[in-house]
Coordinates of C-alpha atoms (C1' of nucleotides) in Angstrom, one line a residue:
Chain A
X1 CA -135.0 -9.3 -2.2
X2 CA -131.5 -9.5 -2.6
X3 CA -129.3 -12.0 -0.5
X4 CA -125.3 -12.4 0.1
X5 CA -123.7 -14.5 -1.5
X6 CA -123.8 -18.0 -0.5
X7 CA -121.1 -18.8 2.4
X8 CA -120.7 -15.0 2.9
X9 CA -121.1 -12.6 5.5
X10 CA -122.6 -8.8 6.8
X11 CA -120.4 -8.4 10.1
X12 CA -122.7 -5.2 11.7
X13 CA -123.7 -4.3 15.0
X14 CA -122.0 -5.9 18.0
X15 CA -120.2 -8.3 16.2
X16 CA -118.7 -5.8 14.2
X17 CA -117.5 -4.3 17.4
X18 CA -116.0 -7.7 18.3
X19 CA -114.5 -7.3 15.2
X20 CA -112.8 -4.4 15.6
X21 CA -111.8 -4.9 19.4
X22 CA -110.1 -8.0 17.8
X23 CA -108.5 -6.2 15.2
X24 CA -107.1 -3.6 17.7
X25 CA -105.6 -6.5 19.6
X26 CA -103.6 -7.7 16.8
X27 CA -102.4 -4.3 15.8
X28 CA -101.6 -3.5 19.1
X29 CA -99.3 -6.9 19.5
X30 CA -97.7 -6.4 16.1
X31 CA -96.3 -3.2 16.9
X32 CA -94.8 -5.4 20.3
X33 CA -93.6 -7.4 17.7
X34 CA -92.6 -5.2 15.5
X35 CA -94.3 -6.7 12.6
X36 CA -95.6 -3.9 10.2
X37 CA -98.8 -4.3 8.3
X38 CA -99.1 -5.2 4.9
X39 CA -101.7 -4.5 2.2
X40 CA -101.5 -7.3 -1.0
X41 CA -104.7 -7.3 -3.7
X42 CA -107.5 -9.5 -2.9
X43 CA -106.7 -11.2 -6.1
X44 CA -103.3 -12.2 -7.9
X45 CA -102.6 -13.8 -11.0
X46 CA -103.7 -17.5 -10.4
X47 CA -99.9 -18.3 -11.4
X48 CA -99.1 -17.0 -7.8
X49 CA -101.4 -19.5 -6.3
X50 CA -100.8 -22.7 -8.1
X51 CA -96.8 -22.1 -7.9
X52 CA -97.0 -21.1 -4.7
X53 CA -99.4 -23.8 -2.5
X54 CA -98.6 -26.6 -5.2
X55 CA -101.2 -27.3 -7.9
X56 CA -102.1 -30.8 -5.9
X57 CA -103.1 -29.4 -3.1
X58 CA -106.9 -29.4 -3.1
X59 CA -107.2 -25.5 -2.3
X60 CA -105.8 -24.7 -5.5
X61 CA -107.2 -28.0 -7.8
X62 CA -111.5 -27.5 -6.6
X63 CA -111.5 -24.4 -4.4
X64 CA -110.3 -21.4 -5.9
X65 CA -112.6 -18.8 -7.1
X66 CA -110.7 -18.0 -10.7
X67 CA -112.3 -15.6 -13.3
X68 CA -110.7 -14.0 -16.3
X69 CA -110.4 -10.0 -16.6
X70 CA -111.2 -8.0 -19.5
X71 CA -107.6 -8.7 -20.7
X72 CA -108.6 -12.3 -20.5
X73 CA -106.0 -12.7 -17.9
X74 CA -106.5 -15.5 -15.4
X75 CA -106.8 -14.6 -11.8
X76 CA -107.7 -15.8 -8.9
X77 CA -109.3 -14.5 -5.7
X78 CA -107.3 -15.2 -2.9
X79 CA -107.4 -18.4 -0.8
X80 CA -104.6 -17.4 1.8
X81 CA -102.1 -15.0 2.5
X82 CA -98.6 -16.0 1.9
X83 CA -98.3 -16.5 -1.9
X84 CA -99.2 -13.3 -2.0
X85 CA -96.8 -11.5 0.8
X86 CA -94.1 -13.4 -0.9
X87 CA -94.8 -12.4 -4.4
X88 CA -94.7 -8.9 -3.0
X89 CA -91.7 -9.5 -1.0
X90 CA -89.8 -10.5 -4.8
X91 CA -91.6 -8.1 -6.5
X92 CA -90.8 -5.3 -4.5
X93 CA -87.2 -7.0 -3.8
X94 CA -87.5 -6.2 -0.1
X95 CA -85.0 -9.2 0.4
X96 CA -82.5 -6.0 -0.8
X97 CA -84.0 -4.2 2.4
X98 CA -80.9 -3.7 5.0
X99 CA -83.5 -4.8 8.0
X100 CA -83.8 -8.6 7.4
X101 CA -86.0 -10.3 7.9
X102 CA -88.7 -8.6 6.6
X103 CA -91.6 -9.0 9.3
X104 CA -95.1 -8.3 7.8
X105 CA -99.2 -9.3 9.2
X106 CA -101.6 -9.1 7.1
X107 CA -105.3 -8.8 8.0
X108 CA -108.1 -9.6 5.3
X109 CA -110.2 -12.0 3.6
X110 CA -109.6 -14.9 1.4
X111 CA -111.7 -16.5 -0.5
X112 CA -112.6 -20.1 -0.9
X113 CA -115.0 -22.0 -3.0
X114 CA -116.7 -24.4 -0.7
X115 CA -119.6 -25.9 1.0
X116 CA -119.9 -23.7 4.1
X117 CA -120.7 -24.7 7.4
X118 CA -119.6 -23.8 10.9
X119 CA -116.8 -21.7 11.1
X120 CA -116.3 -22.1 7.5
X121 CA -117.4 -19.4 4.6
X122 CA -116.6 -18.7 1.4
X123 CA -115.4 -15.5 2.1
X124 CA -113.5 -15.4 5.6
X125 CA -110.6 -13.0 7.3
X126 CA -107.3 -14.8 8.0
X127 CA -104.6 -12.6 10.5
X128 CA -101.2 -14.0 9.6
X129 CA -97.5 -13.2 9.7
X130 CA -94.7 -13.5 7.8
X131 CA -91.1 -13.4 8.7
X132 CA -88.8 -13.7 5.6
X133 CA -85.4 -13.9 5.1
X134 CA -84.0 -15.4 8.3
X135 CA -83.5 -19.0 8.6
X136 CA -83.0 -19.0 12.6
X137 CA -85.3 -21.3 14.4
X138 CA -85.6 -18.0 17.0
X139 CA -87.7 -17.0 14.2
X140 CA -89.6 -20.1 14.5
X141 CA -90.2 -20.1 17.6
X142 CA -91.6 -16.4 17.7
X143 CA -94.0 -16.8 15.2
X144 CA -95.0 -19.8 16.9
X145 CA -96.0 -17.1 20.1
X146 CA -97.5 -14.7 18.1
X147 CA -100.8 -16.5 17.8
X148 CA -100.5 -17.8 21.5
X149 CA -99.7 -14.6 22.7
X150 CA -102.5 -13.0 21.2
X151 CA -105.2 -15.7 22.9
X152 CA -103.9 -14.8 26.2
X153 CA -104.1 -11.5 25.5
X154 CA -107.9 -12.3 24.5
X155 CA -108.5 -14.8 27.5
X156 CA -108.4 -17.8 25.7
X157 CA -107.2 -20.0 27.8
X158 CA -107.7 -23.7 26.7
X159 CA -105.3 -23.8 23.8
X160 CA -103.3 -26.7 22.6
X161 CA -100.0 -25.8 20.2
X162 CA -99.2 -29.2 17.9
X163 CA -95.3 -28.9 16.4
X164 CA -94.0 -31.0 14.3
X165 CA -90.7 -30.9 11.4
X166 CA -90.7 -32.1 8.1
X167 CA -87.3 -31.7 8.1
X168 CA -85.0 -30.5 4.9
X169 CA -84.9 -31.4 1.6
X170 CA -82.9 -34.6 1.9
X171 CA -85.3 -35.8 4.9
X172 CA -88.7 -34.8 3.2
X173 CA -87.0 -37.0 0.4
X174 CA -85.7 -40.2 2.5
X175 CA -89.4 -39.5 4.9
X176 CA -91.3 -39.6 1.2
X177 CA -89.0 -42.8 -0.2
X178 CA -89.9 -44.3 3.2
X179 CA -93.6 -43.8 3.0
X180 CA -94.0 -44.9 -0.6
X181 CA -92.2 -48.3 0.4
X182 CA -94.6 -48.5 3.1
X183 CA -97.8 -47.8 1.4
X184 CA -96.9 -49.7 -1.8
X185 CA -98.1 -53.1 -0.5
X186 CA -101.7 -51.4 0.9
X187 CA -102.6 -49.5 -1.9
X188 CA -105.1 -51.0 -2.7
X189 CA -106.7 -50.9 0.7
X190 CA -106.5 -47.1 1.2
X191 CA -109.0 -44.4 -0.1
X192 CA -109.2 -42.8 -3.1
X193 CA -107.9 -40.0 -1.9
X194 CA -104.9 -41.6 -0.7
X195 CA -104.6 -43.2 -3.9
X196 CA -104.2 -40.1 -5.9
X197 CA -101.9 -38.5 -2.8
X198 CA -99.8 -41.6 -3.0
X199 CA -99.0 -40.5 -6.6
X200 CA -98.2 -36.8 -5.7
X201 CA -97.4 -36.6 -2.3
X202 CA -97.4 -39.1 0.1
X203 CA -96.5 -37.2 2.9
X204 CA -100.5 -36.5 3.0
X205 CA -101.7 -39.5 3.0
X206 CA -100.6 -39.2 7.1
X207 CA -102.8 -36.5 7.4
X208 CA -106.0 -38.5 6.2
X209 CA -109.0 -38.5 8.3
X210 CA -110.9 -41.7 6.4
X211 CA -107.9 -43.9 6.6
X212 CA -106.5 -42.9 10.0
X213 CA -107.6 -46.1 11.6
X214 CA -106.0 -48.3 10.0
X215 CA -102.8 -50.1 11.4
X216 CA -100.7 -49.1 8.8
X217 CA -101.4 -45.5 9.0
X218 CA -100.5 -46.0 12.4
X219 CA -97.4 -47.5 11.8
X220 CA -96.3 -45.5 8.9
X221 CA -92.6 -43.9 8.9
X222 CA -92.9 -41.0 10.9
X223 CA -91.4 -37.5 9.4
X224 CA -89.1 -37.2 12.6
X225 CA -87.7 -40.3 12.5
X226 CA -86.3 -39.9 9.0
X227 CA -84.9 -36.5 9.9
X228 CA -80.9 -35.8 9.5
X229 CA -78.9 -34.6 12.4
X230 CA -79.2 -30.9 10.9
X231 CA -83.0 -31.0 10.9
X232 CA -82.9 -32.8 14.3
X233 CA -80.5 -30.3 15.7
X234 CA -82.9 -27.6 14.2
X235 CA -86.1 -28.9 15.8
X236 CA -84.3 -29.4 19.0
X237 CA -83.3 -25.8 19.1
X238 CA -87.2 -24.6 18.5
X239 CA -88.2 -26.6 21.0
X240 CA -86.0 -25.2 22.9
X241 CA -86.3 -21.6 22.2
X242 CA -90.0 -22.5 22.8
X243 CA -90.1 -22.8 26.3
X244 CA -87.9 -19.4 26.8
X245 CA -90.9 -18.0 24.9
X246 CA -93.4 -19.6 27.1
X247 CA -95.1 -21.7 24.9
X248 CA -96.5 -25.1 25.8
X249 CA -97.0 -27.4 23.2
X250 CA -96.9 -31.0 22.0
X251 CA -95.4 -32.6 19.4
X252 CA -97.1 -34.3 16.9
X253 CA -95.1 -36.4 14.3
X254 CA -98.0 -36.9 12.2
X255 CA -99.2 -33.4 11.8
X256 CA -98.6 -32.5 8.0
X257 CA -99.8 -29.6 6.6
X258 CA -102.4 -29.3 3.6
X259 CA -99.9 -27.1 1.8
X260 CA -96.9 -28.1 -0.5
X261 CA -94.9 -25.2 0.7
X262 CA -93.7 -25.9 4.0
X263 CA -90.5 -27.5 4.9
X264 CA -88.9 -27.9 8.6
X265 CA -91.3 -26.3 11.6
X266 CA -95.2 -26.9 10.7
X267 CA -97.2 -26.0 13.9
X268 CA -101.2 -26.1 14.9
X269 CA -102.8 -24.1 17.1
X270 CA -106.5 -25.4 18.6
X271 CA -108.5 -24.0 21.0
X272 CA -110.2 -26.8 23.0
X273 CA -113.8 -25.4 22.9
X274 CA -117.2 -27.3 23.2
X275 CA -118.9 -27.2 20.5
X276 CA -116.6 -26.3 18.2
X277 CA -116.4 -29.7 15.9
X278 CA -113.8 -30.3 13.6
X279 CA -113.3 -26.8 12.8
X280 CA -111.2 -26.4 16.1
X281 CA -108.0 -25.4 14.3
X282 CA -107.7 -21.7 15.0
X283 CA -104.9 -21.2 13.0
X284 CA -101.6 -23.4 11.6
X285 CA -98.4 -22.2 10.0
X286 CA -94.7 -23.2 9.4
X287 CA -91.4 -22.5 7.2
X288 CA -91.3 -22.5 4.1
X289 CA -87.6 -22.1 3.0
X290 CA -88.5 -23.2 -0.6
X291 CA -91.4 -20.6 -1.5
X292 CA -89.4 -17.5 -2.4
X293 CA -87.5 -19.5 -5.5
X294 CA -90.6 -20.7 -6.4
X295 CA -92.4 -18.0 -6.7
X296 CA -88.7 -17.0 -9.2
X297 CA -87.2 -15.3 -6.2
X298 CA -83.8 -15.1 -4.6
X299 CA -83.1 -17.8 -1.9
X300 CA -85.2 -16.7 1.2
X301 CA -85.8 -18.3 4.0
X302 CA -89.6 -17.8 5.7
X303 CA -91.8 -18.6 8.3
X304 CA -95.5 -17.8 9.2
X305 CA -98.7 -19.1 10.3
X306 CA -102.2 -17.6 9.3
X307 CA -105.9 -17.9 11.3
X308 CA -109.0 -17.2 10.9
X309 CA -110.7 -14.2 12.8
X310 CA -114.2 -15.9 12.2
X311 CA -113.3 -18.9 14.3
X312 CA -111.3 -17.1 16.6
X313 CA -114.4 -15.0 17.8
X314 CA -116.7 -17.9 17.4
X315 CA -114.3 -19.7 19.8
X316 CA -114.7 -16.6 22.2
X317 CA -118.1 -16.8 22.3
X318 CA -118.3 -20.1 23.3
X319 CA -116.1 -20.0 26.4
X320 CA -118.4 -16.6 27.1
X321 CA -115.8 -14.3 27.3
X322 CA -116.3 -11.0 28.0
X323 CA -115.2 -8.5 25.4
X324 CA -114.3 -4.7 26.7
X325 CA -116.2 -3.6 23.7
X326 CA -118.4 -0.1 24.0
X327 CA -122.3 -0.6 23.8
X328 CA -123.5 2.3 25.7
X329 CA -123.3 5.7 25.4
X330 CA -122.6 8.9 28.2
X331 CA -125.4 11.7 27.1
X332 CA -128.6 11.3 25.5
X333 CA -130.4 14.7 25.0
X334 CA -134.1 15.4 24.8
X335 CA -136.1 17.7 23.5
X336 CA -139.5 18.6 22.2
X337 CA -140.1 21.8 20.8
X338 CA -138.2 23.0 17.8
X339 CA -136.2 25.8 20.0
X340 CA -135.2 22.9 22.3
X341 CA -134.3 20.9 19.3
X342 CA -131.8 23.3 18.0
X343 CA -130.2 23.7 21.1
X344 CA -130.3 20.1 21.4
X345 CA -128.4 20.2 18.4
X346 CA -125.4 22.9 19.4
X347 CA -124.9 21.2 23.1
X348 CA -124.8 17.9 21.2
X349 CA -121.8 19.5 19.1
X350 CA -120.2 21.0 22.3
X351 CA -120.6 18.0 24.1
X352 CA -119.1 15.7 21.4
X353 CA -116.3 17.9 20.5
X354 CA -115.3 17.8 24.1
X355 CA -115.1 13.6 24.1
X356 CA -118.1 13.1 25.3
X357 CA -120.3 10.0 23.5
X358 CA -123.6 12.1 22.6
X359 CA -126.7 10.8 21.3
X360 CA -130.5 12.4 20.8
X361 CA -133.9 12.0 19.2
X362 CA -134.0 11.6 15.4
X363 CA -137.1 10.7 14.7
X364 CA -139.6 13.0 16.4
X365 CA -140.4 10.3 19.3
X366 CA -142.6 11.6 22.1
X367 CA -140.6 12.3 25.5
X368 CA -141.7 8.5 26.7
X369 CA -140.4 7.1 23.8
X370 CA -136.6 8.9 23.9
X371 CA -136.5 7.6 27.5
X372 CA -137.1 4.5 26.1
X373 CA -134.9 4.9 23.3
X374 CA -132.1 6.0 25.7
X375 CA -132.4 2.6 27.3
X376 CA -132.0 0.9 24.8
X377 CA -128.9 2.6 24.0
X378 CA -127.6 2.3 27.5
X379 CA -127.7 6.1 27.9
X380 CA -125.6 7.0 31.3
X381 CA -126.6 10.3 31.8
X382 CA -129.8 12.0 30.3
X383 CA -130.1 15.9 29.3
X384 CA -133.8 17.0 29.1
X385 CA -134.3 20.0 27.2
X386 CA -136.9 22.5 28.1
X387 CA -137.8 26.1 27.0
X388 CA -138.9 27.2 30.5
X389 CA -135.4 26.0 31.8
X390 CA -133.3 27.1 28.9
X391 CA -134.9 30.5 30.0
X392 CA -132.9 30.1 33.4
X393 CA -129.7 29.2 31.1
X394 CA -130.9 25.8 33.0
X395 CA -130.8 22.0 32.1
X396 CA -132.0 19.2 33.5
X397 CA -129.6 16.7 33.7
X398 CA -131.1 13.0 35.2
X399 CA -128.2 10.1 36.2
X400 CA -130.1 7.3 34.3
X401 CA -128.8 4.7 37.2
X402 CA -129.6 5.8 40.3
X403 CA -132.7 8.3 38.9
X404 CA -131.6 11.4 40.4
X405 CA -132.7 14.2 38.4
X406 CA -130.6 18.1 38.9
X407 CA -131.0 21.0 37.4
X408 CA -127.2 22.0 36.1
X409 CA -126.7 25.7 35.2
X410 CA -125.3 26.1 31.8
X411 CA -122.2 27.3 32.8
X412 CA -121.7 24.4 35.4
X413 CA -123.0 21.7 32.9
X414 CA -119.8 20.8 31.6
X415 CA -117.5 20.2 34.6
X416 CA -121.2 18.5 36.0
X417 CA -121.0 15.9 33.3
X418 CA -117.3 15.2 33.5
X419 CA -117.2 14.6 37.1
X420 CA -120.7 12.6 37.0
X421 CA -119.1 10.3 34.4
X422 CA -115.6 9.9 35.5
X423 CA -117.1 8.3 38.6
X424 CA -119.3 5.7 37.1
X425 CA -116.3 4.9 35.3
X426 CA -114.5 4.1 37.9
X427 CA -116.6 1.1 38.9
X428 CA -113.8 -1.4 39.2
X429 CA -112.8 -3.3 36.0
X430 CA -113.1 -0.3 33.8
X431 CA -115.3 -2.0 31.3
X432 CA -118.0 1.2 31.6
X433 CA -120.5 -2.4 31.5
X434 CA -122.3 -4.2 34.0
X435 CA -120.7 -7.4 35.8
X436 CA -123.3 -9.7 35.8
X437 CA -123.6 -10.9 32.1
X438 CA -121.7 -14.3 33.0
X439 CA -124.2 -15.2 35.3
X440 CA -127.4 -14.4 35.0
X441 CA -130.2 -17.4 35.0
X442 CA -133.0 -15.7 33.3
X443 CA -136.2 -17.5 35.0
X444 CA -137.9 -15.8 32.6
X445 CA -138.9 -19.0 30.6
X446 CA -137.7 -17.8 27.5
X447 CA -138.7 -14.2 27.2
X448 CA -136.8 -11.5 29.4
X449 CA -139.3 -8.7 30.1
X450 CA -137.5 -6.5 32.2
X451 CA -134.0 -5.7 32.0
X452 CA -133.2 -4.9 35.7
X453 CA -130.8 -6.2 38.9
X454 CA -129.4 -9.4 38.0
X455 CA -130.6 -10.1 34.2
X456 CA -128.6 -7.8 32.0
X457 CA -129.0 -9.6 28.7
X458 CA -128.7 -6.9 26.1
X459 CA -131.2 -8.9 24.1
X460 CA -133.5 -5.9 23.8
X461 CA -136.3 -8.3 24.8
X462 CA -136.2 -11.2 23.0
X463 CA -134.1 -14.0 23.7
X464 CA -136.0 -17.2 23.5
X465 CA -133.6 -20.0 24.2
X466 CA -134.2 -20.7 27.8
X467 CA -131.4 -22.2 28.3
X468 CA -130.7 -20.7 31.5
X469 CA -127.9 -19.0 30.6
X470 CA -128.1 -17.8 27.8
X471 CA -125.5 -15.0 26.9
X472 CA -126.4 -13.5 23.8
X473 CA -125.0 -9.7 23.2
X474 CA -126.8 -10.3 20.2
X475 CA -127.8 -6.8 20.9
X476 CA -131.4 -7.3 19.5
X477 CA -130.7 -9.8 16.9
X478 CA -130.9 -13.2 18.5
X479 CA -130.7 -16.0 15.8
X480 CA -129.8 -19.4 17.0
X481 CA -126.2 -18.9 18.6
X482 CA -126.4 -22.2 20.2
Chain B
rG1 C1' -118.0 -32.9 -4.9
rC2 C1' -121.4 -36.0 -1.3
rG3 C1' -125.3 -36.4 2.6
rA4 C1' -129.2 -34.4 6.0
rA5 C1' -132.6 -30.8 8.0
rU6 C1' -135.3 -26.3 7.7
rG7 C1' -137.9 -22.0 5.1
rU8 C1' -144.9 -18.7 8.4
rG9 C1' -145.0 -10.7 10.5
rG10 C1' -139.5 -6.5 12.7
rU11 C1' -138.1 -11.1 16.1
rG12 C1' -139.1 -16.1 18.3
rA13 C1' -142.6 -19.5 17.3
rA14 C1' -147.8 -22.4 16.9
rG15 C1' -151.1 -24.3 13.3
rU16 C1' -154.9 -26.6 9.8
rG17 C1' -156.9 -29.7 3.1
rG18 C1' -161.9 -25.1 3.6
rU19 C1' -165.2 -18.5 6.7
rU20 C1' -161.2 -12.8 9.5
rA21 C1' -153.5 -17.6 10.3
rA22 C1' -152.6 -18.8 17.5
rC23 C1' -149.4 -17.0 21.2
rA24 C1' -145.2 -14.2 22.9
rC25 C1' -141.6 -10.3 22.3
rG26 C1' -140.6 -5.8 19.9
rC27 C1' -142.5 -1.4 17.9
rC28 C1' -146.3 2.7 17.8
rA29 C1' -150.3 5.3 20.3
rG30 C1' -153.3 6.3 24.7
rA31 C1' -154.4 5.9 30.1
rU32 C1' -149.9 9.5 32.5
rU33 C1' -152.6 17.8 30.2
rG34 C1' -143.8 17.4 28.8
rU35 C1' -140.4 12.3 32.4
rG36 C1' -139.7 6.3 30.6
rG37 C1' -138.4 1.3 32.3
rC38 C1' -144.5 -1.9 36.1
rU39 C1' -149.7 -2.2 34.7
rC40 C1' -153.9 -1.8 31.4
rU41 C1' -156.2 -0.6 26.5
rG42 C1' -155.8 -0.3 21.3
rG43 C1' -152.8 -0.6 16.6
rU44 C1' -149.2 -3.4 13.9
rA45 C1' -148.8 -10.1 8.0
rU46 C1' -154.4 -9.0 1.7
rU47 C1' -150.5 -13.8 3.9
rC48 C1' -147.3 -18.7 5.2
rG49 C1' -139.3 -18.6 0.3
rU50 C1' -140.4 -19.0 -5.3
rG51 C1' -142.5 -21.6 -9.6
rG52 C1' -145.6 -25.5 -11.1
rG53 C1' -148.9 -29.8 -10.1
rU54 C1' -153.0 -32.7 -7.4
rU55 C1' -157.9 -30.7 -5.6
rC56 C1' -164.2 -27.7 -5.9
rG57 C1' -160.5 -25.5 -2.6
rA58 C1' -153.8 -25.5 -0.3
rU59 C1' -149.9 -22.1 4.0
rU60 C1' -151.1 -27.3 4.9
rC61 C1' -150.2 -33.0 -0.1
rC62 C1' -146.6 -33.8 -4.5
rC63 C1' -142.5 -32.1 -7.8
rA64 C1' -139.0 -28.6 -9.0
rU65 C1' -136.2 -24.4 -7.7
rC66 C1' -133.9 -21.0 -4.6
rA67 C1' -132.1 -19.7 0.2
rU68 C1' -130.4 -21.0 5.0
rU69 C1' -128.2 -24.4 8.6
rC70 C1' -125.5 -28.7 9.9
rG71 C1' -122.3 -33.0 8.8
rC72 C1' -118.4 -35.4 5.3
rC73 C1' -114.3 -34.3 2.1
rC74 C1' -110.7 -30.5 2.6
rC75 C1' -109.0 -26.6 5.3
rA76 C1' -108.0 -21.3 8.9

RNA sequence: GCGAAUGUGGUGAAGUGGUUAACACGCCAGAUUGUGGCUCUGGUAUUCGUGGGUUCGAUUCCCAUCAUUCGCCCCA
């Protein structure tokens, strides 16, 4: 048998449904924004990568996936999104476009050559935005929203936004003359890690997680402190243009980003889940004033931030929240006989072309099993097909919740079915779903056998966690959520 | 790159150095001569990730390998 690739993913079923409900989210707030969408290659020249994130940074040193084309051309699979938006943005010399700046999301996977573990695979989808060409901390701030927007939007509502500034030029370089002074004396004492960072840049050594006990980590010169009254004046303003935006968030002076590119605003966004380990960083981001000339373009200002759909939907399952996703369908017809069949098969047209959601029988199932399969498929409204009726220019149409069973005259079916349906709809929150999936304590002891009143697990049968609430849409497919 | 755990049917999951590998769910069929979801009955794995070794004999012991999962590093 075949298998993925190691620290790769099949998205199918109901996750692929949260998939796309998330999706549809984020193109929904981008046209708010008025960001448009933009479409780079998966892979880029690796020149792109190691100009662009800074050839120290461990992404690009150990966790690139690099091959060489039949041109023996070096390139590089993706590991993020912004190299590649801004060596599009030169290449395409948008910065000539009249509308600056240039607001662009992208949507799509990166790849990264690591150990995987929770809410971290080799292949992964990163949602990101990219505002070049305006150096106005407004711009800042917005993109700071974005992200925050979009987890209310979701109903994520334990979020925590980290800000921090790195300042200009002249500060990184009095901050980075600061921290050398400072870390001279201890170098011996700090990891190996540090050791090499010390050499290329010291300004992550802060962000080390096996030295961040010690005392003179703690003590080191902080990047705000060594900031110069333009930089300060800058922060002050996105902090300020922050809170007219809504955003609540806490400033961290020793939040550094693992990328070389970013200069003034870096920002974290977390969503305080249980569960969720140190892979709680939803998505981070910041300017980059510097990138564009890199990367041999004009002088450009940018901003952006990037995170990663995986964790975001992990993180939604955790707090349980319920998605407005469709898993049922309106009409499921039956049938028997091959005359009923083919008439099966023309409603089933009508009735689809009119916007209904239409299933039927496929596989030659006796009429017990399509009532059961129409269960399983959370079938509203059944049509039973029968010669003796069709005779009549009859159906039988049956409301699969409350049982009731009508014969519909053809002619009448379709206002019938419209009417019937609009008025489940209308059941309150609009979700076309039962209510009770936050709360139901299955008693079941670890196998749900019937799928009635308060138990609405859509496990098909087969959850075995008992652990009393156990929430699984997993749709059929239970492995160990948690 | 480092460390740990796991690998039995469609699913969850027992189990033992030795005839036909529990149990549950699911699925299929029948009881119910064209109406389900309850109940009952029957069916559903030449086989315990793969390769090698120890043994009279291994799913069970050992080694290797692959895969999965989790943690560290790093990162979204």
């Amino acid at each position: 048998m075949y298998t993925k690739p190691k620290g790769c993913y099949d998205i199918y079923g109901l996750d692929a449904k949260k998939w796309q409900y998330v999706n549809k989210v984020i193109d929904m707030l981008m046209e708010k924004y008025n960001y448009t969408f933009i479409r780079t290659p998966i892979f880029e020249s690796s020149e792109v990568f190691h100009r662009g994130m800074g050839d120290s940074t461990d992404v690009v040193r150990k966790e690139t996936y690099d091959f060489m084309d039949r041109g023996d051309r070096n390139m590089t699979l993706r590991p993020e999104g912004t190299a590649g938006v801004v060596r599009s943005y030169i290449e395409n010399k948008m910065y000539g476009d009249a509308t600056q700046p240039v607001k662009v999301y992208y949507n799509g996977t990166m790849y990264r050559y690591e150990r995987p573990q929770s809410g971290r695979d080799r292949e992964f989808t990163q949602f990101g935005v990219e505002a070049l060409g305006s150096d106005d901390p407004m711009v800042d701030a917005e993109v700071i929203s974005i992200p925050v927007n979009l987890f209310k939007m979701l109903g994520l509502k334990e979020i925590k936004v980290s800000i921090n500034s790195l300042g200009d030029k002249e500060s990184r370089d009095n901050h980075r003359e600061a921290l050398i002074k400072h870390f001279k004396p201890h170098l011996e004492e700090l990891c190996p890690d540090c050791k090499e960072r010390f050499a290329k840049n010291p300004l992550r050594i802060l962000d080390c997680k096996v030295d961040k006990d010690h005392t003179y980590l703690k003590d080191a010169p902080s990047t705000i402190d060594y900031l110069n009254e333009e930089s300060k004046e800058r922060f002050e303003k996105v902090k300020e243009y922050l809170a007219l935006l809504e955003v609540d968030y806490v400033v961290d002076p020793k939040l550094v980003r693992g990328l070389d590119y970013y200069n003034h605003t870096v920002f974290e966004i977390e969503a305080k889940v249980d569960g969720f380990g140190s892979n709680n960083v939803l998505g981070a981001g910041g300017r980059y004033n510097g990138l564009v000339t890199l990367l041999d373009g004009p002088e450009t200002a940018g901003m952006g931030f990037a995170m990663g759909i995986g964790r975001l939907i992990q993180a939604l399952e955790l707090e349980k929240i319920k998605l407005p996703i469709v898993d049922d369908i309106e009409i499921f017809i039956m049938y028997v006989s091959e005359t009923e069949k083919k008439y099966a098969m023309s409603l089933m047209q009508s009735l689809r072309m009119f916007g209904f959601r239409v299933e039927t029988e496929y596989t030659s199932r006796g009429l017990k099993g399509q009532f059961k399969q129409a269960d399983r498929l959370n079938s509203k409204l059944l049509i039973i097909l029968n010669d003796e009726d069709l005779k009549k220019d009859e159906v039988k149409v049956k409301n699969n919740k409350t049982k009731e069973e009508v014969s519909i005259g053809l002619d009448y079916l379709l206002y019938y079915l419209d009417e019937t349906l609009s008025i489940e709809d209308d059941h309150g929150c609009g979700c076309g779903e039962s209510h009770d999936e936050e709360e139901h304590s299955c008693e079941c002891g670890g196998h749900c056998h019937d799928k009635n009143e308060n138990h609405d697990c859509k496990c098909g049968g087969h959850c075995h966690e008992d652990d009393g609430d156990h929430n699984c849409d997993c749709d059929g497919n239970c492995h160990k959520e948690g």
